[in-house]
Tab-separated table of C-alpha atoms in Angstrom:
chain	number	residue	atom	x	y	z
A	1	VAL	CA	59.038	150.652	5.440
A	2	VAL	CA	62.521	149.242	5.963
A	3	THR	CA	62.603	145.964	7.874
A	4	PRO	CA	63.797	146.591	11.441
A	5	THR	CA	66.186	144.564	13.525
A	6	ILE	CA	66.028	143.831	17.288
A	7	THR	CA	68.784	145.596	19.182
A	8	SER	CA	67.849	144.277	22.650
A	9	PRO	CA	67.892	141.637	23.937
A	10	SER	CA	70.883	140.391	21.963
A	11	ALA	CA	70.649	137.156	20.046
A	12	SER	CA	71.151	134.077	22.235
A	13	ALA	CA	71.193	136.169	25.433
A	14	THR	CA	70.694	134.184	28.626
A	15	GLY	CA	69.475	135.337	32.040
A	16	VAL	CA	67.156	137.888	30.419
A	17	ASN	CA	64.681	139.507	32.783
A	18	PRO	CA	61.301	137.797	32.409
A	19	ARG	CA	59.831	141.275	31.949
A	20	PRO	CA	62.201	142.338	29.174
A	21	THR	CA	62.221	145.448	27.072
A	22	ILE	CA	62.293	144.613	23.391
A	23	ALA	CA	64.046	147.367	21.457
A	24	GLY	CA	64.380	147.815	17.721
A	25	SER	CA	66.452	149.666	15.244
A	26	GLN	CA	65.568	153.125	14.039
A	27	PHE	CA	62.341	153.460	12.016
A	28	LEU	CA	63.025	154.221	8.322
A	29	SER	CA	60.280	154.888	5.698
A	30	THR	CA	61.133	154.581	1.964
A	31	TYR	CA	58.514	157.336	1.453
A	32	GLY	CA	59.663	159.680	4.164
A	33	LEU	CA	56.539	159.038	6.280
A	34	ALA	CA	56.386	158.995	10.061
A	35	MET	CA	56.047	155.895	12.224
A	36	GLU	CA	52.547	154.927	13.262
A	37	ASN	CA	52.910	151.557	15.060
A	38	MET	CA	55.294	148.872	16.292
A	39	GLN	CA	54.226	145.250	16.585
A	40	VAL	CA	56.061	142.931	18.963
A	41	GLN	CA	55.622	139.176	18.954
A	42	ILE	CA	57.290	136.816	21.442
A	43	ALA	CA	56.821	133.089	21.195
A	44	ILE	CA	58.150	129.960	22.855
A	45	ASN	CA	58.879	128.393	19.423
A	46	ASN	CA	60.744	129.690	16.438
A	47	ASP	CA	57.783	129.444	14.031
A	48	PHE	CA	55.737	131.813	16.270
A	49	SER	CA	52.802	129.445	16.394
A	50	THR	CA	52.694	129.642	20.242
A	51	LEU	CA	52.685	133.356	20.990
A	52	ARG	CA	53.149	134.695	24.554
A	53	VAL	CA	53.032	138.313	23.414
A	54	ASP	CA	51.401	139.858	20.311
A	55	GLN	CA	51.228	143.579	21.012
A	56	THR	CA	50.833	146.628	18.701
A	57	ILE	CA	52.177	149.778	20.264
A	58	ALA	CA	50.828	153.074	18.847
A	59	GLY	CA	53.242	155.911	18.260
A	60	ALA	CA	56.823	156.353	17.321
A	61	SER	CA	58.429	154.185	20.038
A	62	THR	CA	60.884	151.540	18.940
A	63	SER	CA	60.888	149.746	22.244
A	64	TYR	CA	58.325	147.905	24.383
A	65	THR	CA	58.480	146.504	27.921
A	66	VAL	CA	56.613	143.206	28.032
A	67	LEU	CA	53.160	142.993	29.586
A	68	VAL	CA	51.923	139.387	29.254
A	69	THR	CA	48.171	138.749	29.409
A	70	THR	CA	46.901	135.272	30.202
A	71	GLY	CA	43.112	135.250	29.833
A	72	THR	CA	42.043	138.237	31.970
A	73	THR	CA	45.165	138.206	34.195
A	74	LYS	CA	48.148	140.423	33.405
A	75	THR	CA	51.198	138.640	34.714
A	76	ASN	CA	53.799	141.091	33.456
A	77	LEU	CA	56.269	138.239	33.095
A	78	LEU	CA	57.404	135.755	30.494
A	79	ASP	CA	58.028	132.176	31.678
A	80	GLU	CA	61.251	132.038	33.753
A	81	ASN	CA	64.221	129.958	32.603
A	82	THR	CA	62.656	129.452	29.176
A	83	ALA	CA	63.829	129.960	25.613
A	84	HIS	CA	61.797	132.658	23.727
A	85	TYR	CA	61.871	134.083	20.293
A	86	ALA	CA	61.065	137.732	19.463
A	87	ARG	CA	60.364	139.622	16.288
A	88	ILE	CA	59.089	143.110	15.512
A	89	ARG	CA	57.774	145.143	12.558
A	90	TYR	CA	56.939	148.808	12.007
A	91	GLN	CA	54.104	150.581	10.258
A	92	ASP	CA	54.112	154.084	8.732
A	93	THR	CA	51.271	156.653	8.781
A	94	ALA	CA	49.986	155.424	5.346
A	95	GLY	CA	49.387	151.887	6.855
A	96	ASN	CA	52.377	150.208	5.186
A	97	TRP	CA	53.956	147.513	7.354
A	98	SER	CA	57.568	146.401	7.167
A	99	ASN	CA	58.465	142.727	7.023
A	100	TYR	CA	59.044	141.180	10.382
A	101	SER	CA	62.609	141.504	11.730
A	102	PRO	CA	64.768	138.451	11.827
A	103	ALA	CA	63.835	136.529	14.957
A	104	VAL	CA	66.072	136.811	17.975
A	105	SER	CA	66.212	133.972	20.463
A	106	PHE	CA	66.876	134.606	24.161
A	107	THR	CA	66.457	132.721	27.401
A	108	THR	CA	64.898	134.228	30.465
A	109	GLY	CA	66.323	133.997	33.857
A	110	THR	CA	64.427	134.415	37.128
A	111	PHE	CA	62.835	137.580	38.277
A	112	PRO	CA	64.068	139.090	41.554
A	113	SER	CA	61.802	138.366	44.482
A	114	ARG	CA	58.136	139.054	43.947
A	115	PHE	CA	56.235	140.365	46.940
A	116	VAL	CA	52.428	140.284	47.109
A	117	SER	CA	50.589	142.177	49.835
A	118	ALA	CA	48.890	139.798	52.245
A	119	THR	CA	47.181	142.524	54.261
A	120	SER	CA	47.330	146.255	54.910
A	121	GLY	CA	50.350	147.330	56.941
A	122	ASN	CA	53.812	148.694	56.957
A	123	TRP	CA	56.108	148.277	53.945
A	124	ASN	CA	58.991	147.074	56.071
A	125	GLU	CA	57.149	144.382	58.097
A	126	ALA	CA	57.212	140.765	57.031
A	127	SER	CA	53.562	140.191	58.144
A	128	THR	CA	52.402	142.574	55.333
A	129	TRP	CA	53.881	140.409	52.590
A	130	GLY	CA	53.647	137.044	50.987
A	131	LEU	CA	56.729	136.158	49.012
A	132	SER	CA	56.655	134.304	45.732
A	133	GLY	CA	59.310	133.674	43.025
A	134	THR	CA	62.959	133.706	43.907
A	135	ASP	CA	63.537	133.257	47.609
A	136	ASP	CA	66.562	135.417	48.465
A	137	GLY	CA	65.937	135.383	52.226
A	138	LEU	CA	64.068	138.653	52.278
A	139	SER	CA	60.821	139.016	54.206
A	140	TYR	CA	59.757	142.471	52.746
A	141	PRO	CA	60.713	144.483	49.661
A	142	PRO	CA	64.285	145.792	50.192
A	143	SER	CA	65.046	149.437	50.367
A	144	TRP	CA	67.547	149.158	47.484
A	145	GLY	CA	64.816	148.181	45.055
A	146	GLY	CA	65.120	145.517	42.419
A	147	SER	CA	61.935	143.705	43.422
A	148	GLU	CA	58.540	143.310	41.864
A	149	VAL	CA	55.695	144.302	44.224
A	150	TYR	CA	51.941	143.569	43.843
A	151	VAL	CA	49.456	145.363	46.019
A	152	ASN	CA	46.143	143.636	46.306
A	153	ALA	CA	42.928	145.583	46.116
A	154	GLY	CA	41.817	147.230	49.355
A	155	HIS	CA	45.287	147.120	50.972
A	156	THR	CA	46.912	150.243	52.351
A	157	LEU	CA	50.669	150.304	52.762
A	158	THR	CA	52.707	152.727	54.910
A	159	ILE	CA	56.105	153.395	53.404
A	160	PRO	CA	58.837	154.502	55.833
A	161	SER	CA	60.169	158.015	55.212
A	162	SER	CA	63.666	156.529	54.948
A	163	TYR	CA	62.590	154.685	51.780
A	164	ASN	CA	63.119	156.859	48.693
A	165	ALA	CA	60.773	155.083	46.323
A	166	SER	CA	61.556	157.443	43.439
A	167	ALA	CA	65.214	156.365	43.479
A	168	LYS	CA	64.495	152.582	43.507
A	169	SER	CA	63.779	150.068	40.762
A	170	VAL	CA	60.667	148.636	42.328
A	171	TRP	CA	57.829	147.725	39.952
A	172	VAL	CA	54.455	148.041	41.692
A	173	GLY	CA	51.469	146.431	40.076
A	174	ILE	CA	47.801	146.575	41.054
A	175	PRO	CA	45.939	143.391	40.022
A	176	ASN	CA	44.088	143.441	36.797
A	177	GLY	CA	40.418	144.328	37.207
A	178	SER	CA	41.055	146.350	40.328
A	179	ALA	CA	39.500	149.827	40.314
A	180	ALA	CA	41.848	152.771	40.209
A	181	GLY	CA	42.695	153.784	43.703
A	182	ALA	CA	41.987	150.286	45.028
A	183	ALA	CA	45.377	150.228	46.713
A	184	PHE	CA	46.818	153.089	48.651
A	185	PHE	CA	50.272	154.165	49.751
A	186	THR	CA	51.049	156.591	52.629
A	187	MET	CA	54.369	158.021	53.699
A	188	GLU	CA	55.369	158.153	57.382
């Protein structure tokens, strides 16, 4: 398997989203075999002795959006304003792994505001939300998207009909360990 390279983020990039997508070059097998897995490692040191991410992704995808697990908690974020190092490798269907790609260093920025539901309620009411992360003066997730939203188990949120959630870049997470359907959304 030909050694891949990381195509995103670019080397020495700064202000990288703390939930980055790591993308690699095209998969190439010297035997003409299909891709089986991609392994992504992200560390806070260039010798990869302190890993923040060590994930194997099944299938033929050459990109991965970071999901960080700390103990039993999935934080979905790398440390903000921190230098990180990433490397990847590919595996073919015969089990052959490539060498790791050359490491790429990048520095994360801050994530747009993170909103955590404090209670059940209306999406566009400040009393429904607790704000953490970057304080940009907002009291509830904006209609234009760009925020990270966590809905705690048992909370029900009413989303105004004027809010076109499918057209927004809002990432909604349900806390790790919550049963499916533990959080609910209703449209006005």
